[in-house]
Structures are given as structure tokens and as C-alpha cells.
Short mmCIF file of C-alpha atoms and ligand atoms in Angstrom, two decimals:
data_model
loop_
_atom_site.label_atom_id
_atom_site.label_comp_id
_atom_site.label_asym_id
_atom_site.label_seq_id
_atom_site.Cartn_x
_atom_site.Cartn_y
_atom_site.Cartn_z
CA MET A 1 105.07 -17.75 128.43
CA VAL A 2 103.59 -20.97 129.85
CA ALA A 3 102.72 -23.62 127.28
CA ARG A 4 99.00 -24.27 126.84
CA VAL A 5 98.07 -27.84 127.62
CA ILE A 6 94.94 -29.19 126.00
CA PRO A 7 93.89 -32.50 127.58
CA VAL A 8 93.36 -35.39 125.19
CA GLU A 9 90.43 -37.82 125.18
CA ALA A 10 90.35 -40.87 127.44
CA PHE A 11 92.47 -43.70 126.05
CA ASP A 12 93.83 -47.21 126.45
CA LEU A 13 97.40 -47.29 125.17
CA VAL A 14 99.02 -50.70 124.87
CA ILE A 15 102.81 -50.71 124.55
CA PHE A 16 103.99 -53.95 122.99
CA GLY A 17 107.61 -54.19 124.09
CA GLY A 18 106.67 -52.17 127.19
CA THR A 19 109.71 -53.50 129.05
CA GLY A 20 112.19 -52.81 126.22
CA ASP A 21 114.83 -50.12 125.82
CA LEU A 22 112.76 -47.65 123.80
CA ALA A 23 109.77 -47.92 126.14
CA ARG A 24 111.97 -47.39 129.21
CA ARG A 25 114.05 -44.55 127.76
CA LYS A 26 111.48 -42.59 125.79
CA ILE A 27 107.88 -43.74 125.70
CA LEU A 28 107.10 -44.25 129.39
CA PRO A 29 109.07 -41.23 130.72
CA GLY A 30 107.40 -39.18 127.97
CA LEU A 31 103.96 -40.31 129.07
CA PHE A 32 104.81 -39.41 132.65
CA ARG A 33 105.75 -35.89 131.53
CA ARG A 34 102.40 -35.52 129.75
CA PHE A 35 100.70 -36.77 132.90
CA GLN A 36 102.57 -34.19 134.97
CA ALA A 37 101.61 -31.50 132.49
CA GLY A 38 97.94 -32.34 133.10
CA GLN A 39 97.30 -33.59 129.61
CA MET A 40 96.05 -37.06 130.56
CA PRO A 41 92.43 -37.34 131.58
CA PRO A 42 91.65 -39.45 134.68
CA GLU A 43 90.30 -42.29 132.50
CA ALA A 44 93.57 -42.71 130.54
CA ARG A 45 95.32 -46.06 131.00
CA ILE A 46 98.62 -47.52 129.82
CA ILE A 47 99.09 -51.25 129.43
CA GLY A 48 102.57 -52.75 129.11
CA ALA A 49 102.81 -55.96 127.07
CA ALA A 50 105.75 -58.32 126.53
CA ARG A 51 106.45 -62.03 126.91
CA ALA A 52 108.05 -62.04 130.38
CA GLU A 53 105.67 -62.61 133.30
CA HIS A 54 105.27 -59.54 135.52
CA SER A 55 102.56 -58.51 137.95
CA ASP A 56 101.11 -55.00 137.56
CA ASP A 57 103.18 -53.92 140.55
CA GLU A 58 106.38 -55.34 139.12
CA PHE A 59 105.77 -53.45 135.89
CA ARG A 60 105.08 -50.26 137.85
CA ALA A 61 108.36 -50.73 139.71
CA LEU A 62 110.16 -51.16 136.39
CA VAL A 63 108.60 -47.93 135.08
CA ALA A 64 109.47 -46.07 138.31
CA ASP A 65 113.10 -47.17 137.81
CA ALA A 66 113.05 -46.04 134.19
CA VAL A 67 111.69 -42.61 135.16
CA ALA A 68 114.35 -42.29 137.87
CA GLU A 69 117.08 -43.25 135.42
CA PHE A 70 116.01 -41.16 132.45
CA MET A 71 114.24 -38.20 134.13
CA PRO A 72 115.90 -37.90 137.55
CA LYS A 73 114.44 -34.44 138.27
CA ALA A 74 110.85 -35.35 137.39
CA ALA A 75 111.09 -38.56 139.40
CA GLN A 76 111.55 -36.49 142.55
CA ASP A 77 107.87 -35.58 142.30
CA LYS A 78 106.96 -38.76 144.17
CA GLU A 79 103.25 -37.95 144.54
CA ALA A 80 102.80 -37.42 140.81
CA LEU A 81 104.80 -40.53 139.99
CA ALA A 82 102.68 -42.65 142.37
CA ALA A 83 99.49 -41.32 140.76
CA PHE A 84 100.88 -41.98 137.27
CA LEU A 85 101.86 -45.54 138.15
CA GLN A 86 98.26 -46.25 139.14
CA ARG A 87 97.33 -45.79 135.47
CA LEU A 88 99.62 -48.66 134.48
CA SER A 89 98.99 -52.37 134.20
CA TYR A 90 100.71 -55.25 132.47
CA VAL A 91 99.73 -58.21 130.30
CA ALA A 92 102.18 -61.02 129.51
CA ILE A 93 101.67 -61.65 125.81
CA ASP A 94 103.49 -63.43 123.02
CA ALA A 95 103.26 -61.73 119.64
CA LYS A 96 103.82 -65.04 117.94
CA GLY A 97 101.68 -67.28 120.14
CA THR A 98 98.34 -67.53 121.92
CA GLN A 99 99.51 -66.41 125.37
CA GLY A 100 97.86 -63.28 126.74
CA TRP A 101 95.52 -62.24 123.91
CA SER A 102 92.26 -63.10 125.66
CA GLN A 103 93.41 -61.20 128.74
CA LEU A 104 94.22 -58.19 126.58
CA LYS A 105 90.77 -58.38 125.03
CA GLU A 106 89.15 -58.28 128.47
CA THR A 107 91.34 -55.35 129.47
CA MET A 108 90.54 -53.09 126.50
CA ARG A 109 87.58 -50.71 126.63
CA SER A 110 85.57 -50.06 123.50
CA ASP A 111 84.34 -46.58 124.44
CA VAL A 112 87.74 -44.86 124.61
CA VAL A 113 90.53 -44.23 122.08
CA GLN A 114 92.52 -47.42 121.56
CA ALA A 115 96.17 -47.10 120.60
CA TYR A 116 98.66 -49.93 120.15
CA TYR A 117 102.34 -48.99 120.12
CA PHE A 118 104.49 -51.63 118.39
CA SER A 119 107.78 -51.02 120.23
CA VAL A 120 109.13 -54.41 119.21
CA ALA A 121 111.28 -55.75 116.37
CA PRO A 122 109.66 -55.03 112.97
CA ALA A 123 109.55 -58.80 112.31
CA LEU A 124 106.73 -58.92 114.89
CA PHE A 125 104.57 -56.11 113.42
CA GLY A 126 102.59 -58.47 111.18
CA ASP A 127 101.99 -61.00 113.98
CA ILE A 128 100.67 -58.36 116.34
CA ALA A 129 98.47 -56.74 113.69
CA LEU A 130 97.00 -60.13 112.83
CA ARG A 131 96.25 -61.11 116.43
CA LEU A 132 94.79 -57.73 117.33
CA THR A 133 92.22 -58.03 114.58
CA ASP A 134 91.66 -61.81 114.47
CA ASN A 135 90.96 -61.89 118.19
CA GLY A 136 88.53 -58.98 117.84
CA ILE A 137 90.61 -56.79 120.17
CA ALA A 138 91.24 -53.68 118.08
CA GLY A 139 88.12 -51.60 117.49
CA PRO A 140 87.33 -49.99 114.10
CA ASP A 141 88.97 -46.70 115.11
CA ALA A 142 91.99 -48.24 116.83
CA ARG A 143 95.39 -46.72 116.00
CA ILE A 144 98.67 -48.54 115.66
CA VAL A 145 102.06 -46.92 116.04
CA VAL A 146 105.03 -48.51 114.32
CA GLU A 147 108.67 -47.78 114.97
CA LYS A 148 111.61 -47.51 112.65
CA PRO A 149 113.12 -49.21 110.76
CA PHE A 150 110.24 -49.38 108.31
CA GLY A 151 111.81 -51.87 105.92
CA ARG A 152 115.41 -52.04 104.73
CA ASP A 153 114.63 -51.43 101.06
CA LEU A 154 111.64 -50.78 98.83
CA ALA A 155 110.61 -54.44 98.59
CA SER A 156 110.58 -55.03 102.37
CA ALA A 157 108.85 -51.68 103.09
CA ARG A 158 106.20 -52.50 100.52
CA ALA A 159 105.72 -55.97 102.01
CA LEU A 160 105.34 -54.44 105.48
CA ASN A 161 102.83 -51.89 104.19
CA GLU A 162 100.85 -54.70 102.55
CA THR A 163 100.89 -56.78 105.73
CA LEU A 164 99.63 -53.91 107.87
CA ALA A 165 97.05 -52.96 105.23
CA LYS A 166 95.44 -56.40 105.58
CA HIS A 167 94.40 -55.49 109.11
CA PHE A 168 94.33 -51.69 109.38
CA THR A 169 93.48 -48.78 107.08
CA GLU A 170 96.12 -46.14 106.29
CA SER A 171 94.32 -43.66 108.55
CA GLN A 172 94.91 -46.04 111.48
CA ILE A 173 98.66 -46.47 110.91
CA TYR A 174 101.10 -44.04 112.57
CA ARG A 175 104.67 -44.54 111.30
CA ILE A 176 106.95 -42.72 113.71
CA ASP A 177 109.87 -40.59 112.64
CA HIS A 178 110.68 -38.85 115.89
CA TYR A 179 112.50 -36.06 114.05
CA LEU A 180 109.11 -34.80 112.96
CA GLY A 181 108.07 -34.46 116.59
CA LYS A 182 110.84 -32.00 117.36
CA GLU A 183 109.63 -28.54 118.25
CA THR A 184 111.97 -26.77 115.87
CA VAL A 185 110.96 -28.93 112.95
CA GLN A 186 107.38 -27.84 113.38
CA ASN A 187 108.56 -24.32 113.90
CA LEU A 188 110.18 -24.52 110.54
CA MET A 189 106.72 -24.90 109.03
CA ALA A 190 105.39 -22.04 111.16
CA VAL A 191 108.25 -19.77 110.10
CA ARG A 192 107.80 -20.65 106.44
CA PHE A 193 104.02 -20.56 106.23
CA ALA A 194 102.87 -18.13 108.93
CA ASN A 195 105.11 -15.25 107.77
CA ILE A 196 105.28 -13.38 104.51
CA LEU A 197 108.99 -12.71 105.00
CA PHE A 198 110.62 -15.93 103.89
CA GLU A 199 108.40 -17.61 101.34
CA PRO A 200 108.98 -15.13 98.48
CA LEU A 201 112.73 -15.75 98.86
CA TRP A 202 112.38 -19.51 99.35
CA LYS A 203 113.62 -20.62 95.93
CA SER A 204 116.76 -21.15 93.92
CA GLU A 205 116.77 -17.55 92.72
CA TYR A 206 117.58 -16.42 96.27
CA ILE A 207 118.86 -19.54 98.03
CA ASP A 208 122.38 -20.64 97.17
CA HIS A 209 122.32 -23.98 98.95
CA VAL A 210 121.00 -25.85 101.98
CA GLN A 211 123.02 -27.89 104.47
CA ILE A 212 121.47 -30.51 106.70
CA THR A 213 123.71 -31.92 109.43
CA VAL A 214 123.00 -34.56 112.04
CA ALA A 215 126.23 -35.20 113.93
CA GLU A 216 126.59 -37.63 116.82
CA THR A 217 129.50 -38.18 119.18
CA VAL A 218 128.52 -41.72 120.12
CA GLY A 219 129.59 -44.79 118.18
CA VAL A 220 127.61 -47.93 117.46
CA ASN A 221 128.81 -49.95 120.44
CA GLY A 222 126.01 -51.79 122.13
CA ARG A 223 124.03 -52.05 118.91
CA GLY A 224 126.89 -52.76 116.51
CA ALA A 225 125.49 -56.02 115.16
CA TYR A 226 122.15 -54.37 114.29
CA TYR A 227 123.82 -51.29 112.86
CA ASP A 228 126.19 -53.26 110.70
CA LYS A 229 123.28 -54.68 108.72
CA SER A 230 121.82 -51.23 108.30
CA GLY A 231 124.40 -48.44 107.98
CA THR A 232 123.93 -44.68 108.00
CA MET A 233 122.11 -44.43 104.70
CA ARG A 234 119.31 -46.71 105.89
CA ASP A 235 119.38 -45.72 109.56
CA MET A 236 119.47 -41.93 109.16
CA VAL A 237 119.30 -40.60 105.61
CA GLN A 238 116.34 -42.50 104.16
CA ASN A 239 114.13 -41.38 107.04
CA HIS A 240 115.27 -38.53 109.28
CA LEU A 241 117.35 -36.43 106.90
CA MET A 242 114.88 -37.06 104.10
CA GLN A 243 112.03 -35.77 106.24
CA LEU A 244 113.98 -32.61 107.10
CA LEU A 245 114.77 -32.06 103.44
CA CYS A 246 111.09 -32.44 102.58
CA LEU A 247 109.99 -29.83 105.08
CA ILE A 248 112.49 -27.32 103.71
CA ALA A 249 111.73 -28.04 100.07
CA MET A 250 107.98 -28.68 99.97
CA GLU A 251 105.43 -26.32 98.46
CA PRO A 252 102.98 -24.67 100.85
CA PRO A 253 100.17 -27.16 101.49
CA TYR A 254 96.67 -25.71 101.02
CA HIS A 255 95.97 -26.41 104.69
CA PHE A 256 97.86 -27.77 107.69
CA ASP A 257 96.14 -31.07 107.27
CA PRO A 258 97.76 -34.53 107.38
CA ASP A 259 97.23 -35.50 103.78
CA ALA A 260 97.83 -32.02 102.38
CA VAL A 261 101.21 -31.85 104.14
CA ARG A 262 102.18 -35.39 103.22
CA ASP A 263 101.15 -34.93 99.58
CA GLU A 264 103.59 -32.03 99.33
CA LYS A 265 106.41 -33.99 100.98
CA LEU A 266 105.82 -36.88 98.62
CA LYS A 267 106.17 -34.57 95.61
CA VAL A 268 109.59 -33.50 96.85
CA ILE A 269 110.82 -37.08 97.23
CA ARG A 270 109.61 -37.90 93.75
CA ALA A 271 111.47 -34.89 92.35
CA LEU A 272 114.85 -35.96 93.79
CA ASP A 273 117.46 -36.69 91.14
CA PRO A 274 119.35 -39.98 91.33
CA VAL A 275 122.63 -39.40 93.18
CA GLN A 276 125.84 -39.93 91.20
CA PRO A 277 128.73 -41.83 92.85
CA GLN A 278 130.94 -38.72 92.84
CA ASP A 279 128.30 -36.93 94.95
CA ILE A 280 128.43 -39.39 97.85
CA VAL A 281 131.09 -39.84 100.52
CA ARG A 282 130.88 -42.76 102.91
CA GLY A 283 133.03 -43.02 106.01
CA GLN A 284 133.82 -45.38 108.85
CA TYR A 285 135.28 -44.15 112.15
CA LEU A 286 138.65 -45.22 113.47
CA GLY A 287 139.39 -45.96 117.11
CA GLY A 288 141.42 -43.87 119.53
CA GLY A 289 141.36 -42.26 122.96
CA GLY A 290 140.27 -45.50 124.59
CA GLU A 291 137.32 -45.93 122.21
CA GLY A 292 137.01 -48.73 119.68
CA SER A 293 136.89 -48.33 115.92
CA TYR A 294 133.76 -49.05 113.92
CA LEU A 295 135.22 -52.42 112.95
CA GLU A 296 135.69 -53.29 116.62
CA ASP A 297 132.33 -51.91 117.74
CA SER A 298 130.47 -53.80 115.03
CA GLU A 299 132.52 -56.93 115.76
CA ASN A 300 132.93 -57.33 112.03
CA PRO A 301 136.60 -56.78 111.04
CA HIS A 302 135.71 -56.84 107.33
CA SER A 303 132.66 -54.60 107.49
CA ARG A 304 132.02 -52.22 104.59
CA THR A 305 129.09 -50.59 106.35
CA GLU A 306 129.26 -46.81 106.69
CA SER A 307 129.00 -44.86 109.94
CA TYR A 308 129.10 -41.54 108.06
CA ILE A 309 127.52 -40.22 104.90
CA ALA A 310 127.75 -36.93 103.06
CA LEU A 311 125.87 -36.41 99.84
CA LYS A 312 124.79 -33.75 97.43
CA VAL A 313 121.17 -33.91 96.40
CA ALA A 314 119.43 -32.10 93.56
CA ILE A 315 115.70 -31.51 93.36
CA SER A 316 114.36 -31.28 89.83
CA ASN A 317 111.50 -28.85 90.04
CA TRP A 318 110.96 -25.18 89.26
CA ARG A 319 111.58 -23.99 92.79
CA TRP A 320 114.86 -25.78 93.44
CA LYS A 321 116.63 -26.33 90.13
CA GLY A 322 120.17 -25.01 90.73
CA THR A 323 120.10 -25.12 94.54
CA PRO A 324 121.96 -28.15 95.89
CA PHE A 325 121.05 -29.70 99.22
CA TYR A 326 124.09 -31.08 101.06
CA LEU A 327 123.31 -33.72 103.65
CA ARG A 328 125.72 -35.23 106.16
CA THR A 329 125.36 -37.39 109.19
CA GLY A 330 127.68 -39.60 111.13
CA LYS A 331 128.83 -41.11 114.37
CA ARG A 332 131.83 -40.34 116.59
CA LEU A 333 132.05 -36.83 115.23
CA ARG A 334 133.38 -33.73 116.96
CA ALA A 335 130.12 -32.68 118.59
CA ARG A 336 126.49 -33.67 118.94
CA ALA A 337 124.70 -31.19 116.76
CA SER A 338 121.77 -31.24 114.36
CA GLU A 339 120.92 -28.26 112.23
CA ILE A 340 119.58 -27.11 108.92
CA ALA A 341 121.30 -24.09 107.39
CA VAL A 342 119.69 -22.24 104.51
CA THR A 343 122.28 -20.04 102.83
CA PHE A 344 121.04 -17.15 100.73
CA ARG A 345 122.74 -15.72 97.67
CA GLU A 346 124.73 -12.50 97.44
CA PRO A 347 122.83 -9.27 96.86
CA PRO A 348 122.89 -8.50 93.12
CA HIS A 349 125.00 -5.39 93.63
CA SER A 350 126.99 -4.10 96.56
CA ILE A 351 127.01 -0.38 97.31
CA PHE A 352 129.61 -0.78 100.08
CA ASP A 353 133.37 -0.88 99.68
CA ASP A 354 133.81 -3.35 102.54
CA ALA A 355 133.68 -6.46 100.37
CA GLU A 356 135.78 -8.41 102.86
CA GLY A 357 133.33 -7.90 105.70
CA TRP A 358 130.42 -9.28 103.71
CA ARG A 359 128.95 -12.71 104.54
CA GLU A 360 125.91 -14.52 103.21
CA ASN A 361 122.60 -14.42 105.06
CA VAL A 362 122.03 -17.80 106.67
CA LEU A 363 118.90 -19.05 108.37
CA VAL A 364 120.02 -21.67 110.88
CA ILE A 365 117.44 -24.01 112.30
CA ARG A 366 118.96 -25.81 115.23
CA LEU A 367 117.44 -29.12 116.33
CA GLN A 368 119.90 -30.03 119.04
CA PRO A 369 121.28 -28.96 121.35
CA ASP A 370 119.62 -25.57 122.10
CA GLU A 371 116.58 -25.94 119.86
CA GLY A 372 115.93 -22.65 118.12
CA MET A 373 116.59 -20.58 115.03
CA HIS A 374 118.76 -17.68 114.13
CA LEU A 375 119.10 -15.59 111.05
CA MET A 376 122.54 -14.25 110.21
CA VAL A 377 122.24 -10.69 108.89
CA MET A 378 124.70 -7.95 107.95
CA ILE A 379 124.81 -4.73 109.91
CA LYS A 380 127.17 -1.80 110.20
CA GLU A 381 129.93 -2.43 112.69
CA PRO A 382 129.13 -0.10 115.59
CA GLY A 383 131.27 2.98 116.21
CA PRO A 384 133.32 5.34 114.09
CA GLY A 385 135.60 4.21 111.29
CA GLY A 386 133.38 4.38 108.26
CA MET A 387 130.96 1.85 106.86
CA ARG A 388 132.42 -1.45 107.93
CA LEU A 389 130.13 -4.45 107.78
CA THR A 390 129.72 -7.21 110.30
CA GLN A 391 127.44 -10.18 110.65
CA VAL A 392 125.19 -10.71 113.68
CA PRO A 393 122.53 -13.29 114.51
CA LEU A 394 118.89 -12.36 114.87
CA ASP A 395 118.27 -14.87 117.59
CA MET A 396 115.04 -16.82 117.87
CA SER A 397 116.13 -19.34 120.46
CA PHE A 398 113.09 -20.32 122.48
CA ALA A 399 114.65 -19.67 125.86
CA THR A 400 115.42 -16.04 125.04
CA ALA A 401 112.26 -15.26 123.11
CA LEU A 402 109.59 -17.03 125.13
CA GLY A 403 111.10 -17.50 128.58
CA PRO A 404 112.76 -20.49 130.23
CA GLU A 405 109.55 -22.56 130.47
CA ALA A 406 109.15 -22.53 126.72
CA ALA A 407 112.70 -23.81 126.39
CA GLU A 408 111.59 -26.95 128.20
CA VAL A 409 109.86 -28.19 125.09
CA PRO A 410 108.28 -31.62 125.20
CA ASP A 411 110.37 -34.44 123.90
CA ALA A 412 109.45 -35.50 120.37
CA TYR A 413 107.99 -38.80 121.59
CA GLU A 414 105.64 -37.08 124.03
CA ARG A 415 104.19 -34.88 121.37
CA LEU A 416 103.84 -37.68 118.85
CA ILE A 417 102.09 -40.05 121.25
CA MET A 418 99.60 -37.32 122.13
CA ASP A 419 99.05 -36.75 118.40
CA VAL A 420 98.20 -40.45 118.05
CA ILE A 421 95.57 -40.10 120.77
CA ARG A 422 94.21 -36.98 119.06
CA GLY A 423 94.10 -38.85 115.76
CA ASN A 424 96.37 -36.35 114.00
CA GLN A 425 98.65 -37.98 111.41
CA THR A 426 100.34 -34.81 110.13
CA LEU A 427 103.68 -35.62 111.74
CA PHE A 428 103.69 -39.29 110.77
CA MET A 429 104.92 -40.81 107.54
CA ARG A 430 102.40 -42.15 105.08
CA GLY A 431 103.04 -45.51 103.41
CA ASP A 432 103.60 -44.03 99.94
CA GLU A 433 106.10 -41.51 101.36
CA VAL A 434 108.18 -44.27 102.93
CA GLU A 435 108.12 -46.29 99.72
CA ALA A 436 109.13 -43.27 97.63
CA ALA A 437 112.05 -42.61 99.98
CA TRP A 438 113.23 -46.21 99.59
CA ALA A 439 112.77 -46.05 95.81
CA TRP A 440 115.27 -43.15 95.80
CA THR A 441 117.63 -44.78 98.33
CA ASP A 442 117.80 -48.30 96.88
CA PRO A 443 119.80 -47.51 93.69
CA ILE A 444 122.32 -45.51 95.74
CA ILE A 445 123.00 -48.46 98.03
CA GLU A 446 122.90 -50.96 95.16
CA GLY A 447 125.45 -48.80 93.34
CA TRP A 448 128.11 -48.95 96.03
CA GLU A 449 127.38 -52.59 96.75
CA ALA A 450 127.84 -53.47 93.05
CA ARG A 451 131.09 -51.47 92.86
CA GLY A 452 132.33 -52.98 96.12
CA ASP A 453 133.09 -49.50 97.49
CA ARG A 454 134.73 -49.32 100.89
CA PRO A 455 133.93 -46.45 103.24
CA GLN A 456 136.81 -44.06 103.94
CA PRO A 457 138.26 -44.25 107.43
CA TYR A 458 138.02 -41.05 109.51
CA ASP A 459 139.42 -40.09 112.87
CA ALA A 460 136.97 -40.08 115.74
CA GLY A 461 136.29 -36.60 117.12
CA THR A 462 136.67 -34.89 113.74
CA SER A 463 134.07 -33.64 111.26
CA GLY A 464 134.32 -36.78 109.10
CA PRO A 465 136.31 -37.96 106.08
CA GLU A 466 138.46 -35.56 104.03
CA ASP A 467 136.49 -36.25 100.88
CA ALA A 468 133.37 -34.87 102.50
CA LEU A 469 135.13 -31.50 102.65
CA MET A 470 135.99 -31.83 98.99
CA LEU A 471 132.36 -32.51 98.13
CA MET A 472 131.65 -28.89 99.07
CA HIS A 473 135.00 -27.31 98.16
CA ARG A 474 134.75 -28.36 94.57
CA ASP A 475 131.51 -26.35 94.35
CA GLY A 476 133.21 -23.36 95.99
CA ARG A 477 131.33 -23.85 99.24
CA ARG A 478 132.18 -25.10 102.71
CA TRP A 479 130.45 -27.00 105.45
CA ARG A 480 129.49 -25.11 108.56
CA GLU A 481 131.58 -26.04 111.55
CA ILE A 482 130.12 -28.83 113.69
CA LYS A 483 129.90 -27.43 117.23
P1 LIG B 501 114.38 -54.20 123.03
O1 LIG B 501 115.03 -53.45 124.12
O2 LIG B 501 115.03 -55.43 122.51
O3 LIG B 501 112.92 -54.60 123.55
C1 LIG B 501 112.09 -55.48 122.88
C2 LIG B 501 110.78 -55.62 123.64
O4 LIG B 501 109.93 -56.50 122.91
C3 LIG B 501 110.92 -56.21 125.02
O5 LIG B 501 109.97 -55.62 125.87
C4 LIG B 501 110.59 -57.68 124.80
O6 LIG B 501 110.17 -58.26 126.01
C5 LIG B 501 109.48 -57.56 123.76
N1 LIG B 501 109.30 -58.75 122.93
C6 LIG B 501 110.26 -59.44 122.25
N2 LIG B 501 109.71 -60.47 121.60
C7 LIG B 501 108.38 -60.43 121.87
C8 LIG B 501 107.28 -61.25 121.49
N3 LIG B 501 107.41 -62.35 120.72
N4 LIG B 501 106.06 -60.91 121.92
C9 LIG B 501 105.88 -59.84 122.71
N5 LIG B 501 106.87 -59.02 123.10
C10 LIG B 501 108.11 -59.33 122.68
O7 LIG B 501 114.08 -53.30 121.76
P2 LIG B 501 113.97 -51.69 121.69
O8 LIG B 501 115.35 -51.12 121.60
O9 LIG B 501 113.08 -51.20 122.77
O10 LIG B 501 113.32 -51.48 120.25
C11 LIG B 501 111.93 -51.69 120.01
C12 LIG B 501 111.59 -51.17 118.61
O11 LIG B 501 111.87 -49.78 118.54
C13 LIG B 501 112.42 -51.80 117.49
O12 LIG B 501 111.63 -51.85 116.33
C14 LIG B 501 113.54 -50.80 117.28
O13 LIG B 501 114.05 -50.84 115.97
C15 LIG B 501 112.78 -49.51 117.50
N6 LIG B 501 113.62 -48.37 117.91
C16 LIG B 501 114.34 -48.41 119.05
C17 LIG B 501 115.09 -47.33 119.43
C18 LIG B 501 115.86 -47.31 120.71
O14 LIG B 501 116.45 -46.28 121.00
N7 LIG B 501 115.89 -48.37 121.47
C19 LIG B 501 115.11 -46.17 118.62
C20 LIG B 501 114.36 -46.15 117.45
C21 LIG B 501 113.60 -47.26 117.11
P3 LIG B 501 110.13 -59.88 126.21
O15 LIG B 501 111.49 -60.38 125.82
O16 LIG B 501 109.80 -60.06 127.64
O17 LIG B 501 109.07 -60.37 125.32
#
């Protein structure tokens, strides 16, 4: 099955920080892929903006290098790449000064969609928003895209929301959480709300628990100084894991409409119980095998910042009372794997003698690698020998079900940028959602800071600290293997 590509309207997309790491690794290669897919109309233009002086051609050369580095196969399509590069131009601009703004104003067209991607440090968001409006550059329907981190606590997130709100309305602000752009995450909504099969069972009566895992093999080297001020709770749990939890736990929205979906997610965040200290495990990786420890990578020998978190979360509402959600995420773990596993309860009564062969039904939603889903079900073990039970996966991996082309799903950034151009905010976080997530996160962080808790060391290449295993074992459950 070949994916349908619906072209978007003509646009001018300005990437502030167009020469930075995120633009080079994700945004610009992603735009090239959409161009190759035929989604960009001939009038679409992309304008890089940063302080350094570059000619248009120098910027194009920089983008060509980025495409070659991060999408080597696509870059071999030289004709397409040359045509794409013609859509690009560059403006040298200082977010904090006067340089470049009048040139940007002359460059922008008023009769196409205007989008401004703030791929710069959050400290510059307010300056850019101010200059875009004060200089009369951004039109009334202009969209701005802001990157994470959106604040480091409730107070700073609220301040950032207030700053942006001085210049743009909520319907113009697109707060990116790239996890929401992943194909499988959206599929989760399709599976839940486009089928009758799951929703009647989607509650604590039938679901024993939910596990959400985001495991990385890399450490923090290269960005250790930044990470050390943040830590896993702020960098991963407050945003990405929280969003995944919301999509699993939310009520069906009345329509697949941005505010209807976000209203339901907000209700979930507000229903989260405070987390007790005994329900959180924080870890910090040790060195070994030629790799540095967290303390070395962060260049802070006394750091108490965590590179791993496991926690048990309870949602106080009718649907979920009694079904814990276990979340874990960390760096330098055994494998790079992200998945959500929904584990169902035992049938009320077993008619089979083979109690040992029985396993719970589990719906596994895999985000990476191998995006897809599978449902673990019990069947009779084939062949003679009586009624012995065995578990098999009902596989819904995209490659098998829809053909290899469908497995080449667009990167999350590609999809999200096209959603900005379409003016669809469904997969972006609303200001109140972000604030509610911080309001839940803040007391957890304040708690361990007040107690002076140290994260537990764990060996690199493992599944994390011992106590994280205990977090599940004491409830008579176990984590799924990270692989
Ligand atoms: P980066 O590599 O440091 O790039 C920063 C960019 O901003 C450069 O193009 C820089 O160019 C420009 N810049 C800096 N000061 C400026 C100013 N005063 N006016 C105009 N442009 C300015 O940063 P990054 O890693 O791409 O990150 C960008 C944003 O994305 C940050 O908010 C970060 O938290 C977020 N983010 C990044 C990643 C990632 O993987 N990199 C992932 C998630 C979120 P000049 O120095 O020439 O001005």
C-alpha cells in the first residue's frame, strides 16, 4: 500500500536556528523528504535564520551536507536535492538585536501560510516573538513552533506561556513533542477509537497494569552540561512519557479535533495522584567498556542528577482506579527500545488444566525500533498431546501488514511540520496541558531535592538500578525485558 500524499498550501517557513543541530539533523532533512514525497507545492519556501553571515548558496551547501550526513540514501537523488535547495534562502538575524529583521520582513509573503520555527534556546523565544510582531513581520494567521524544553518547572513554563501570549494567540502556538508525531502513537488512537474491540475492555476491570518504557543506549556525553541541569524527570517524563500515558488513559474525545483531544489529555494529567517517594527510583549510570560514567560525561563529579527514572503512577478516576501505570526511561541501558505494554487481567475462570502454560494478554505498542503493534493471545499448542496452551503474537507491524513502503513511515518531525502548515494542532501540546504536567512534576522533584536523595548507580548496558525491579516485584509484577 502506497501512502497517500496530500499537498499542503503554499508557505513561507522560517527556521530560527536554521544552522543548528536540530535543524540539520531533523527539520531540514525532514522537509526534504516531504519535498521528495510531492507534498510541497511549487510556491513553498524555507528561510534559514541565525546570527552567522551566510549567502543563500552557503546555506544551501550546509543543508546539502546535512542531508548527505543524516539521509545518505535520499541524498543520492541529486536532481531532487538540487530542486529542493532552490526553495531555500537565508537571512542573518539576531534574535536579541536589530540585525536582519527588516530583510526578513521584505522576504515574507502575506498571501501564503507563514510559519516560524523557533529552533533556538528557549531563552530566545520571547525575543523572537516580540520582534516578529513589533516589526510587523508575522501576519494575523502566522504560526510559531516552539521546541522543548518548555520551562523547567511550573513557574518558568507559565512565564513562557505568558510571554508568548503577549504576541500570539494559543491557536497560533505549536509546542512540539515529537513523540506525538510518531506513527504508532497516532495508531494507538486509531486502534482505540476506530475499533469496537478494545474500548469496552479499556479499564481497570480488565487491565491489570500498563508499562511505558523509553530506553536509550546512549549516554549524555556531548550535552552533559545541559542535561545535568535538567535530568530525566524534566527531559523525558514530564513531556514524552506523560504524553504517552495520556493517550493510553484518556476518554474518547467527541471528535478527533485539536481541542477535544487535548481537553481529554488534560483531564488525565489532572487526575494523576501525587507520587510517593517509595514509588520512584532514580538512577545514574556507571562507566565501563571504554565509556564514561554519568559523573564523567556531565563533568560534574558531585552531580545528583538522574539519568534513569522508574515510577509508579496512579490515576484517580473511575476508569483507572486500581490499575497502576509503571513508567521507566533511562540512558546507557541494554537496548534502544520504546514501547507501551497494556497487560490484561486473568480470565475469571479457567476451564483448562494447563495453568502453567497460561500467560496474560498483552497489547504491545512499539515505538522504536520496528514501529508496530502486537497482541499476545493464548492458543492451543499445535499437534497432539492434549490441550496445552501457548502464547503467540497477533502481529500488526506495519511492514508485514501494509507492505514495505508503509514501513517507511515519515519521521515524526516531518509529519508535525506539515501539520503546522495545515493548521492542525491536534498533535501539539496546549499551554494548560504543559502547565498541568509541571504542576504534577514539581512536587516530585522538590521532594527529592529537599531530602537530598542521591540517584542509585547502575551498570551501563543493563536494564537499570536494582530497586527499579523491586518497584514491580513488590506488586507481584515484572518489567518486560528491554530488547
Ligand atoms: P544549537 O545546535 O546550539 O543551534 C542553535 C542555533 O541558534 C544556531 O543556528 C545558532 O546560530 C542560532 N542562534 C543562537 N543564538 C542566536 C541569536 N541570538 N539569534 C539568532 N539565532 C541564534 O541548538 P539545537 O541543538 O539545534 O537546539 C535548538 C532548540 O531545539 C533548543 O531549544 C533545544 O533545546 C531544542 N531541541 C534540540 C534537540 C536536538 O536534538 N538538538 C532535540 C530536542 C529539542 P548562530 O550562532 O549563528 O546564531
